[in-house]
Short mmCIF file of C-alpha atoms and ligand atoms in Angstrom, two decimals:
data_model
loop_
_atom_site.label_atom_id
_atom_site.label_comp_id
_atom_site.label_asym_id
_atom_site.label_seq_id
_atom_site.Cartn_x
_atom_site.Cartn_y
_atom_site.Cartn_z
CA MET A 1 44.55 -22.14 17.19
CA TRP A 2 45.17 -18.88 15.31
CA ARG A 3 44.87 -18.72 11.56
CA ARG A 4 48.33 -18.49 9.98
CA TRP A 5 48.64 -16.09 7.05
CA LEU A 6 51.24 -17.45 4.66
CA PHE A 7 52.90 -15.20 2.10
CA ALA A 8 53.79 -16.62 -1.31
CA ASP A 9 57.32 -17.38 -0.14
CA GLN A 10 56.22 -19.27 2.99
CA LEU A 11 54.59 -22.27 1.39
CA GLY A 12 56.23 -25.37 2.85
CA PRO A 13 55.04 -27.48 5.80
CA HIS A 14 57.74 -25.95 8.03
CA PHE A 15 55.79 -22.67 8.02
CA LEU A 16 53.01 -24.29 10.07
CA ASP A 17 53.16 -25.49 13.67
CA ASP A 18 50.44 -28.05 13.21
CA ARG A 19 49.34 -29.94 10.12
CA LYS A 20 45.74 -28.93 10.82
CA GLN A 21 46.37 -25.24 11.52
CA PRO A 22 43.92 -22.94 9.69
CA VAL A 23 45.62 -20.93 6.96
CA LEU A 24 45.07 -17.75 4.96
CA LEU A 25 46.59 -17.37 1.49
CA ILE A 26 46.25 -14.17 -0.53
CA GLU A 27 46.95 -13.63 -4.20
CA SER A 28 47.48 -9.91 -4.77
CA LYS A 29 47.39 -8.70 -8.37
CA ALA A 30 48.92 -5.36 -7.41
CA VAL A 31 52.20 -7.18 -6.68
CA PHE A 32 52.47 -7.93 -10.41
CA ARG A 33 51.58 -4.38 -11.42
CA ARG A 34 54.24 -2.79 -9.23
CA ARG A 35 57.22 -4.40 -10.96
CA VAL A 36 58.03 -5.91 -14.33
CA TYR A 37 58.62 -9.59 -13.57
CA HIS A 38 59.82 -12.40 -15.75
CA ARG A 39 56.81 -14.23 -17.05
CA GLN A 40 58.08 -17.59 -15.77
CA LYS A 41 58.69 -16.14 -12.33
CA ALA A 42 55.12 -14.85 -12.15
CA HIS A 43 53.94 -18.29 -13.26
CA LEU A 44 56.02 -20.12 -10.66
CA VAL A 45 54.88 -17.89 -7.77
CA LEU A 46 51.18 -18.13 -8.69
CA SER A 47 51.42 -21.84 -9.38
CA ALA A 48 53.07 -22.49 -6.01
CA LEU A 49 50.47 -20.39 -4.18
CA ARG A 50 47.54 -22.08 -5.90
CA HIS A 51 49.02 -25.55 -5.45
CA ARG A 52 49.36 -24.87 -1.74
CA ALA A 53 45.74 -23.73 -1.58
CA ALA A 54 44.67 -26.94 -3.37
CA GLU A 55 46.72 -29.10 -0.97
CA LEU A 56 45.20 -27.44 2.08
CA GLY A 57 41.60 -27.56 0.79
CA ASP A 58 39.10 -26.45 3.45
CA GLN A 59 41.89 -25.79 5.90
CA ALA A 60 42.77 -22.62 3.94
CA ILE A 61 40.93 -19.47 3.00
CA TYR A 62 42.26 -18.51 -0.43
CA LEU A 63 41.55 -14.95 -1.54
CA ARG A 64 42.26 -13.36 -4.89
CA ALA A 65 42.22 -9.57 -4.64
CA GLU A 66 43.78 -6.44 -6.07
CA THR A 67 45.69 -5.71 -2.83
CA TYR A 68 46.44 -7.45 0.46
CA GLY A 69 44.47 -4.73 2.24
CA GLN A 70 41.33 -5.48 0.23
CA ALA A 71 41.65 -9.19 0.94
CA LEU A 72 42.25 -8.69 4.65
CA ARG A 73 39.02 -6.71 4.96
CA LYS A 74 37.18 -9.99 4.22
CA VAL A 75 38.83 -11.84 7.12
CA HIS A 76 37.47 -11.07 10.56
CA GLU A 77 39.48 -13.33 12.84
CA PRO A 78 42.90 -12.63 14.40
CA LEU A 79 45.88 -13.72 12.32
CA GLU A 80 49.51 -14.61 12.82
CA VAL A 81 52.20 -14.40 10.19
CA CYS A 82 55.86 -15.40 10.11
CA HIS A 83 58.28 -12.49 9.71
CA PRO A 84 57.95 -11.50 6.02
CA THR A 85 60.99 -11.37 3.76
CA SER A 86 60.99 -7.73 2.65
CA ARG A 87 61.07 -4.48 4.59
CA ARG A 88 57.98 -3.23 2.80
CA ALA A 89 55.97 -6.33 3.77
CA LEU A 90 57.25 -6.26 7.35
CA GLU A 91 56.21 -2.64 7.76
CA PHE A 92 52.80 -3.49 6.32
CA VAL A 93 52.06 -6.42 8.63
CA ARG A 94 53.36 -4.56 11.67
CA GLY A 95 50.92 -1.77 10.92
CA LEU A 96 47.90 -4.09 11.08
CA ASP A 97 45.93 -4.72 14.23
CA ARG A 98 44.70 -8.28 14.60
CA VAL A 99 47.98 -9.58 13.18
CA ILE A 100 50.81 -10.98 15.27
CA VAL A 101 54.25 -11.21 13.67
CA LEU A 102 56.17 -14.40 14.57
CA PRO A 103 59.91 -14.97 14.15
CA ALA A 104 61.24 -15.69 10.67
CA ARG A 105 61.42 -19.22 9.30
CA GLY A 106 62.97 -20.73 6.23
CA PHE A 107 66.63 -20.21 7.16
CA VAL A 108 69.06 -22.34 9.10
CA THR A 109 70.09 -19.62 11.54
CA SER A 110 67.86 -17.08 13.27
CA LEU A 111 68.11 -13.30 13.11
CA ALA A 112 68.96 -13.35 16.82
CA ASP A 113 71.80 -15.84 16.20
CA PHE A 114 73.25 -13.52 13.59
CA ALA A 115 72.94 -10.44 15.78
CA ASP A 116 74.70 -12.29 18.64
CA TRP A 117 77.50 -13.21 16.29
CA ALA A 118 77.77 -9.84 14.55
CA ASP A 119 77.29 -7.39 17.42
CA GLY A 120 80.55 -6.13 18.76
CA ARG A 121 82.68 -7.81 16.10
CA ARG A 122 85.48 -5.64 14.89
CA GLY A 123 86.12 -5.23 11.17
CA ALA A 124 84.06 -6.49 8.24
CA LEU A 125 81.39 -9.15 8.72
CA ARG A 126 82.73 -11.79 6.36
CA MET A 127 80.62 -14.70 5.13
CA GLU A 128 83.45 -17.16 5.83
CA ALA A 129 83.47 -16.30 9.55
CA PHE A 130 79.68 -16.42 9.80
CA TYR A 131 79.58 -19.77 8.00
CA ARG A 132 82.03 -21.22 10.47
CA PHE A 133 79.92 -19.93 13.35
CA ALA A 134 76.76 -21.42 11.82
CA ARG A 135 78.39 -24.82 11.30
CA GLU A 136 79.59 -24.90 14.91
CA HIS A 137 76.27 -23.62 16.22
CA HIS A 138 74.27 -26.32 14.42
CA GLY A 139 76.89 -29.06 14.54
CA VAL A 140 77.01 -29.50 10.77
CA LEU A 141 79.93 -31.39 9.20
CA MET A 142 81.81 -31.31 12.47
CA GLN A 143 84.26 -33.75 13.97
CA GLY A 144 84.74 -32.97 17.63
CA ASP A 145 85.42 -29.24 17.84
CA GLY A 146 86.67 -28.90 14.29
CA PRO A 147 85.40 -29.28 10.73
CA VAL A 148 85.39 -32.71 9.11
CA GLY A 149 88.33 -33.05 6.76
CA GLY A 150 90.28 -30.49 8.77
CA ARG A 151 89.13 -27.45 6.75
CA TRP A 152 86.07 -25.24 6.75
CA SER A 153 86.07 -24.75 2.99
CA PHE A 154 87.12 -26.84 0.01
CA ASP A 155 86.44 -24.06 -2.45
CA THR A 156 89.92 -24.18 -3.92
CA GLU A 157 89.33 -27.76 -5.04
CA ASN A 158 86.12 -26.92 -6.83
CA ARG A 159 87.53 -25.05 -9.79
CA GLU A 160 87.81 -27.63 -12.53
CA PRO A 161 87.65 -26.33 -16.11
CA PRO A 162 84.96 -27.66 -18.48
CA PRO A 163 84.97 -31.44 -18.83
CA LYS A 164 86.39 -33.01 -21.99
CA GLY A 165 83.72 -33.48 -24.63
CA GLY A 166 81.81 -30.46 -23.31
CA ARG A 167 79.30 -32.48 -21.28
CA LEU A 168 78.94 -33.59 -17.69
CA ASP A 169 77.91 -37.19 -17.40
CA VAL A 170 75.12 -36.76 -14.83
CA PRO A 171 71.45 -37.74 -15.02
CA ALA A 172 69.17 -34.80 -15.73
CA ALA A 173 67.24 -33.37 -12.79
CA PRO A 174 63.56 -34.39 -12.68
CA MET A 175 61.37 -31.73 -14.26
CA PRO A 176 57.87 -31.04 -12.93
CA THR A 177 54.84 -32.11 -14.91
CA GLU A 178 52.43 -29.26 -15.46
CA ASP A 179 48.82 -29.80 -14.43
CA ASP A 180 45.45 -28.04 -14.55
CA ILE A 181 46.62 -25.43 -12.05
CA ASP A 182 49.49 -24.47 -14.35
CA ALA A 183 47.10 -24.28 -17.29
CA GLU A 184 44.86 -21.94 -15.29
CA VAL A 185 47.83 -19.78 -14.26
CA ARG A 186 48.99 -19.55 -17.89
CA ALA A 187 45.52 -18.48 -19.04
CA ASP A 188 45.29 -15.88 -16.25
CA LEU A 189 48.69 -14.43 -17.07
CA ASP A 190 47.77 -14.21 -20.76
CA ARG A 191 44.65 -12.29 -19.73
CA TRP A 192 46.59 -10.02 -17.36
CA GLU A 193 48.97 -9.18 -20.20
CA ARG A 194 46.04 -8.24 -22.41
CA GLU A 195 44.80 -6.01 -19.54
CA GLY A 196 48.15 -4.19 -19.49
CA ILE A 197 50.28 -5.94 -16.85
CA ARG A 198 53.75 -6.23 -18.35
CA PHE A 199 56.12 -9.18 -18.08
CA VAL A 200 59.50 -9.82 -19.67
CA GLY A 201 61.14 -13.03 -20.83
CA ARG A 202 59.59 -15.91 -22.70
CA ASP A 203 56.91 -18.14 -21.37
CA GLY A 204 57.91 -21.79 -21.22
CA PRO A 205 57.23 -25.04 -19.44
CA ARG A 206 57.46 -24.76 -15.66
CA ARG A 207 60.92 -26.09 -14.82
CA PHE A 208 61.00 -25.41 -11.08
CA PRO A 209 59.07 -27.07 -8.26
CA ALA A 210 55.77 -25.53 -7.21
CA THR A 211 55.09 -27.91 -4.32
CA ALA A 212 57.05 -29.27 -1.39
CA LYS A 213 56.67 -32.74 -2.90
CA GLU A 214 58.26 -31.70 -6.19
CA ALA A 215 61.05 -29.88 -4.35
CA ARG A 216 61.83 -32.87 -2.16
CA ALA A 217 61.92 -35.17 -5.18
CA ARG A 218 64.44 -32.86 -6.83
CA LEU A 219 66.53 -32.70 -3.65
CA ARG A 220 66.60 -36.51 -3.29
CA HIS A 221 67.61 -36.92 -6.92
CA PHE A 222 70.34 -34.29 -6.57
CA LEU A 223 71.83 -35.88 -3.47
CA ARG A 224 71.84 -39.31 -5.04
CA HIS A 225 72.84 -38.59 -8.62
CA ARG A 226 74.31 -35.12 -9.09
CA LEU A 227 76.02 -33.97 -5.90
CA ALA A 228 79.29 -35.81 -6.64
CA ALA A 229 79.79 -33.86 -9.87
CA TYR A 230 78.51 -30.58 -8.43
CA GLY A 231 81.63 -29.63 -6.47
CA PRO A 232 84.40 -29.89 -9.05
CA TYR A 233 82.37 -28.36 -11.89
CA GLU A 234 80.35 -25.74 -10.05
CA ASP A 235 82.22 -22.84 -11.68
CA VAL A 236 81.98 -24.16 -15.24
CA MET A 237 79.77 -22.51 -17.88
CA LEU A 238 78.69 -24.48 -20.94
CA SER A 239 76.62 -23.20 -23.84
CA THR A 240 75.43 -26.79 -24.39
CA ASP A 241 74.31 -27.44 -20.81
CA PRO A 242 73.04 -24.62 -18.58
CA TRP A 243 72.15 -26.92 -15.67
CA LEU A 244 75.39 -28.91 -15.27
CA ALA A 245 75.22 -30.58 -11.84
CA HIS A 246 73.57 -27.67 -10.02
CA SER A 247 70.75 -28.55 -7.65
CA MET A 248 68.27 -26.07 -9.20
CA LEU A 249 66.68 -25.75 -5.77
CA SER A 250 67.22 -22.04 -5.06
CA SER A 251 63.66 -21.11 -6.02
CA SER A 252 62.34 -23.94 -3.81
CA PHE A 253 64.22 -22.61 -0.78
CA ASN A 254 63.18 -19.04 -1.57
CA LEU A 255 59.49 -19.91 -1.99
CA GLY A 256 59.70 -21.66 1.36
CA LEU A 257 58.82 -25.03 -0.21
CA LEU A 258 61.93 -26.73 1.08
CA ASP A 259 63.39 -26.37 4.55
CA PRO A 260 67.10 -25.58 4.10
CA ILE A 261 68.13 -27.58 7.17
CA GLU A 262 66.56 -30.67 5.54
CA ALA A 263 68.86 -30.18 2.52
CA VAL A 264 71.89 -29.55 4.74
CA ARG A 265 71.26 -32.68 6.81
CA GLY A 266 70.59 -34.67 3.66
CA ALA A 267 73.93 -33.61 2.18
CA GLU A 268 75.72 -34.44 5.43
CA ARG A 269 74.09 -37.89 5.43
CA ALA A 270 75.18 -38.41 1.82
CA TYR A 271 78.76 -37.73 2.94
CA ARG A 272 78.74 -39.81 6.11
CA LYS A 273 76.68 -42.77 4.93
CA GLU A 274 76.88 -42.91 1.15
CA GLY A 275 80.41 -41.76 0.47
CA ALA A 276 79.54 -38.51 -1.33
CA PRO A 277 82.75 -36.48 -1.78
CA LEU A 278 83.31 -33.91 0.95
CA THR A 279 84.38 -31.22 -1.54
CA GLY A 280 80.94 -31.15 -3.16
CA VAL A 281 79.02 -31.71 0.07
CA GLU A 282 80.79 -28.88 1.87
CA SER A 283 80.28 -26.55 -1.06
CA PHE A 284 76.55 -27.30 -1.25
CA VAL A 285 76.23 -26.77 2.51
CA ARG A 286 78.18 -23.49 2.22
CA GLN A 287 75.80 -22.21 -0.47
CA ILE A 288 72.83 -22.83 1.82
CA MET A 289 73.80 -22.13 5.41
CA GLY A 290 76.71 -19.90 4.39
CA TRP A 291 75.83 -17.63 1.48
CA ARG A 292 72.05 -17.91 1.61
CA ASP A 293 71.69 -17.31 5.35
CA TYR A 294 74.35 -14.62 5.25
CA SER A 295 72.51 -12.73 2.48
CA TRP A 296 69.31 -12.94 4.46
CA HIS A 297 70.88 -11.65 7.67
CA THR A 298 72.87 -8.83 6.14
CA TYR A 299 69.70 -7.60 4.40
CA TRP A 300 68.18 -6.97 7.84
CA TYR A 301 71.32 -6.20 9.82
CA PHE A 302 72.57 -3.36 7.63
CA GLN A 303 70.58 -0.18 7.16
CA PRO A 304 67.84 -0.05 4.48
CA GLY A 305 69.95 2.54 2.65
CA ARG A 306 72.45 -0.17 1.76
CA ARG A 307 70.46 -0.91 -1.37
CA ASP A 308 71.41 2.56 -2.68
CA SER A 309 75.12 2.22 -1.87
CA ASN A 310 77.12 3.37 -4.86
CA GLU A 311 80.65 4.08 -3.68
CA LEU A 312 82.16 3.55 -7.12
CA GLY A 313 79.88 6.27 -8.47
CA ALA A 314 78.25 4.07 -11.15
CA ARG A 315 75.68 6.38 -12.75
CA ARG A 316 74.51 4.77 -15.99
CA SER A 317 71.00 3.35 -16.16
CA LEU A 318 70.51 -0.21 -17.37
CA PRO A 319 70.04 -0.09 -21.15
CA ASP A 320 66.79 -1.26 -22.75
CA TRP A 321 68.33 -4.32 -24.45
CA TRP A 322 69.42 -5.54 -21.00
CA GLN A 323 66.11 -4.71 -19.33
CA ASP A 324 64.22 -6.49 -22.10
CA LEU A 325 66.56 -9.54 -22.08
CA ASP A 326 67.22 -8.94 -25.77
CA ALA A 327 69.94 -11.55 -26.24
CA ASP A 328 69.60 -11.35 -30.03
CA ALA A 329 71.03 -7.82 -29.93
CA VAL A 330 74.31 -9.13 -28.46
CA ASP A 331 77.27 -10.55 -30.44
CA ALA A 332 79.53 -11.46 -27.48
CA HIS A 333 78.86 -15.18 -27.28
CA CYS A 334 79.07 -15.54 -23.50
CA LEU A 335 76.78 -12.62 -22.76
CA ALA A 336 74.33 -13.52 -25.53
CA ASP A 337 74.03 -17.09 -24.24
CA VAL A 338 73.64 -16.13 -20.59
CA LEU A 339 71.13 -13.39 -21.35
CA ALA A 340 69.20 -15.85 -23.54
CA GLY A 341 69.22 -18.23 -20.57
CA VAL A 342 67.60 -15.55 -18.40
CA ARG A 343 65.10 -14.76 -21.17
CA ASP A 344 64.17 -18.40 -21.81
CA ARG A 345 64.34 -19.89 -18.30
CA GLY A 346 64.54 -17.07 -15.74
CA TRP A 347 67.56 -18.88 -14.39
CA VAL A 348 71.29 -19.31 -14.94
CA HIS A 349 73.58 -20.68 -12.26
CA HIS A 350 75.54 -18.48 -9.87
CA VAL A 351 78.77 -18.18 -11.88
CA PRO A 352 77.25 -16.68 -15.06
CA ARG A 353 75.32 -14.34 -12.75
CA LEU A 354 78.56 -13.12 -11.23
CA ALA A 355 81.22 -13.55 -13.90
CA VAL A 356 79.16 -12.59 -16.94
CA LEU A 357 76.14 -10.50 -15.93
CA GLY A 358 77.35 -8.79 -12.75
CA ASN A 359 80.87 -8.42 -14.11
CA TYR A 360 79.61 -6.77 -17.30
CA ALA A 361 77.39 -4.35 -15.38
CA LEU A 362 80.28 -3.47 -13.06
CA GLN A 363 82.62 -2.78 -15.96
CA ARG A 364 80.03 -0.56 -17.67
CA GLY A 365 79.29 1.53 -14.57
CA TRP A 366 75.60 0.66 -14.31
CA ARG A 367 73.68 1.73 -11.25
CA PRO A 368 73.84 -1.01 -8.56
CA SER A 369 70.34 -0.31 -7.20
CA GLU A 370 68.84 -0.87 -10.68
CA LEU A 371 70.76 -4.10 -10.90
CA VAL A 372 69.34 -5.24 -7.54
CA GLU A 373 65.87 -4.75 -8.98
CA TRP A 374 66.83 -6.50 -12.23
CA PHE A 375 68.11 -9.64 -10.53
CA HIS A 376 65.09 -9.61 -8.24
CA THR A 377 62.53 -9.49 -11.03
CA ARG A 378 64.20 -11.40 -13.89
CA PHE A 379 65.12 -14.58 -12.00
CA VAL A 380 62.71 -17.24 -10.77
CA ASP A 381 64.57 -17.31 -7.45
CA GLY A 382 65.10 -13.53 -7.12
CA HIS A 383 63.96 -11.83 -3.91
CA GLU A 384 64.92 -8.42 -2.60
CA TRP A 385 66.66 -9.84 0.48
CA ALA A 386 68.79 -12.13 -1.69
CA THR A 387 69.72 -9.73 -4.45
CA THR A 388 70.54 -6.73 -2.26
CA GLY A 389 73.57 -8.26 -0.57
CA ASN A 390 74.70 -10.27 -3.54
CA VAL A 391 74.59 -7.33 -5.93
CA ILE A 392 75.62 -4.45 -3.67
CA GLY A 393 78.25 -6.38 -1.75
CA MET A 394 79.66 -9.21 -3.76
CA SER A 395 78.93 -8.36 -7.38
CA GLN A 396 79.17 -4.57 -7.63
CA TYR A 397 81.50 -3.71 -4.73
CA ALA A 398 79.17 -0.75 -4.21
CA ASP A 399 79.87 -0.56 -0.46
CA LEU A 400 83.66 -0.71 -0.93
CA GLY A 401 84.17 -4.07 0.69
CA ARG A 402 81.82 -4.09 3.65
CA THR A 403 81.34 -7.80 3.06
CA THR A 404 83.88 -8.72 0.36
CA THR A 405 87.61 -8.30 -0.04
CA ARG A 406 87.66 -7.17 -3.67
CA PRO A 407 85.45 -6.34 -6.65
CA TYR A 408 84.24 -9.38 -8.59
CA VAL A 409 85.70 -8.31 -11.91
CA CYS A 410 87.37 -10.50 -14.50
CA GLY A 411 88.43 -10.41 -18.13
CA GLY A 412 87.99 -12.76 -21.06
CA ALA A 413 90.87 -15.01 -19.96
CA TYR A 414 88.90 -16.29 -16.97
CA LEU A 415 85.73 -16.74 -19.01
CA HIS A 416 87.73 -18.60 -21.66
CA ARG A 417 89.22 -20.92 -19.04
CA MET A 418 85.91 -21.76 -17.39
CA SER A 419 83.57 -21.98 -20.40
CA ASP A 420 83.17 -23.14 -23.99
CA TYR A 421 82.07 -19.69 -25.14
CA CYS A 422 85.13 -18.08 -26.66
CA GLY A 423 85.66 -20.58 -29.50
CA GLY A 424 82.41 -19.51 -31.13
CA CYS A 425 82.76 -15.78 -30.52
CA ARG A 426 83.55 -12.97 -32.95
CA TYR A 427 85.81 -11.43 -30.27
CA ASP A 428 89.17 -12.65 -29.03
CA PRO A 429 89.56 -13.03 -25.26
CA ARG A 430 93.29 -12.10 -25.48
CA THR A 431 92.66 -8.83 -27.31
CA ARG A 432 91.83 -5.56 -25.61
CA LEU A 433 92.08 -3.07 -28.44
CA GLY A 434 90.54 -2.96 -31.90
CA ASP A 435 87.65 -4.64 -33.68
CA ASP A 436 88.36 -8.05 -32.14
CA ALA A 437 88.77 -6.69 -28.62
CA CYS A 438 86.86 -8.84 -26.14
CA PRO A 439 84.48 -6.48 -24.31
CA PHE A 440 85.19 -8.30 -21.05
CA THR A 441 88.97 -8.06 -21.40
CA ALA A 442 88.92 -4.42 -22.51
CA GLY A 443 86.24 -3.64 -19.92
CA TYR A 444 88.33 -5.25 -17.19
CA TRP A 445 91.35 -3.00 -17.81
CA ALA A 446 89.21 0.08 -18.32
CA PHE A 447 87.41 -0.62 -15.03
CA LEU A 448 90.66 -1.06 -13.10
CA CYS A 449 92.09 2.12 -14.60
CA THR A 450 88.99 4.23 -13.90
CA ASN A 451 88.57 2.93 -10.36
CA ARG A 452 92.25 2.71 -9.47
CA PRO A 453 92.06 4.77 -6.26
CA ARG A 454 89.24 2.65 -4.84
CA ILE A 455 90.60 -0.82 -5.59
CA PRO A 456 92.13 -2.51 -2.54
CA ALA A 457 95.82 -3.32 -2.88
CA ASN A 458 95.39 -6.91 -1.67
CA GLY A 459 96.22 -10.38 -3.06
CA ARG A 460 94.98 -10.86 -6.57
CA MET A 461 94.07 -7.20 -7.02
CA ALA A 462 97.62 -6.12 -6.21
CA ARG A 463 98.90 -8.33 -9.02
CA ALA A 464 96.33 -6.97 -11.44
CA MET A 465 97.14 -3.37 -10.52
CA LYS A 466 100.84 -4.00 -11.18
CA GLN A 467 99.99 -5.42 -14.60
CA LEU A 468 97.83 -2.37 -15.24
CA GLU A 469 100.81 -0.08 -14.70
CA ARG A 470 102.70 -1.90 -17.45
CA LEU A 471 100.03 -1.52 -20.17
CA ASP A 472 101.15 0.98 -22.79
CA ASP A 473 97.80 1.15 -24.60
CA LEU A 474 95.68 1.85 -21.53
CA ASP A 475 94.46 5.30 -22.62
CA ALA A 476 93.31 3.90 -25.94
CA VAL A 477 91.51 0.99 -24.23
CA VAL A 478 89.72 3.35 -21.86
CA ALA A 479 88.70 5.61 -24.75
CA GLN A 480 87.48 2.60 -26.76
CA GLU A 481 85.33 1.36 -23.86
CA LYS A 482 83.93 4.82 -23.25
CA LEU A 483 82.82 4.85 -26.84
CA ARG A 484 81.26 1.37 -26.52
CA GLY A 485 79.33 2.70 -23.52
CA SER A 486 76.20 0.68 -22.81
CA ASP A 487 75.61 -0.49 -26.39
CA PRO A 488 75.16 -4.24 -26.75
CA PRO A 489 78.64 -5.74 -27.32
FE1 SF4 B 1 82.89 -13.57 -24.04
FE2 SF4 B 1 85.11 -12.32 -24.79
FE3 SF4 B 1 84.99 -14.96 -24.84
FE4 SF4 B 1 83.60 -13.54 -26.59
S1 SF4 B 1 85.80 -13.62 -26.43
S2 SF4 B 1 82.88 -15.30 -25.44
S3 SF4 B 1 83.03 -11.77 -25.36
S4 SF4 B 1 84.88 -13.69 -23.03
#
């Protein structure tokens, strides 16, 4: 049996064919020199890698080296490796003799499935159509030839505003208990920092699973105790509760600890056997075999140059306060809280990522490719394949709708409706001009005005563009936002 080389995002049992298969694991320090990662992300990756090595014992060769190349020079047997998750890593492994590259794992659908579906399709490759294909292909949440409940998506029913009392009544997700491996990782990272490797964000207790066992425990708990509340409140943002009923499993899928089809089948079972509400179950399934698989496939299917798409001509570099996660520099309550969440946990759920962080960057005209890198490095679950499509396509509209129908831009009114932020803010979400002007509301109108020719005249955007025409203070708002520039709001 060939030795299987596992990258740090291929750590679950589903990346081996046989429980006894010999394994190679490499910890490359150069990876942490190349980019400025969040400290808690570096901790999670190293902890997961070292925990896997400990689980495998003699079955694994575990090498710590400056580079992968240096480590590989110490291994003299032929190797096989599952398709890596970045172009750079794929090119590297393909250039090695003695290494066979196997098909990708860790996703519900295969690259070949996607190509079969996408090739020859006319028009944009929309997630909704791919998701439908994937559900049919794998027989997930199906009833005969159609979807259970008669609809493919229940998204429109999952838009409840914040619950009364400002809290969701759900049991907290189980948090991992740190062990000696975590203590060793923390000491090593402290030493690396002293040697000059730079991290951002605060260190903190490890909050995300580092083993398949921890990830499965969190999945079971989510399906039993939190899934029912997940659907209706998935879009809510609360300053008092960053986790709400989210599964907090994205990093476990992306480190390869948890097989996504296991989570999908588990959610389907919860619906069919335990009466979990279809709205939440369908939404959870859509996040995994819809959005997650779709992001993965479009990363490979579209040209590498997609990462540099910038059709709205956004030319400003990310400011230092943003790069450094300096939430204390920000007055706007929503942005300060979300940025503090990134600084303190390396994680906020998908709506603050889109509606606060991505939305703010879009309104300010920040370079999409820098934002791809930022989401990749500052989040515990960030990977290039995931952030490229989500930032370039969905968040920044930088490819003018190759995968989305409109820019994800919104003003303070939406944030006010879906969060508890505005009550404690020095700005007013209804105001667009003057000292109290909400930077999101003013930024929204300034963005629409500046990008008018490139905004599609469809559905909700058509309504917004009509409203724009009626604003009599538009020039002043645009001038005000130009002046605000990239300063912290
Ligand atoms: Fe955010 Fe504007 Fe609300 Fe303040 S008023 S919390 S800046 S949306």
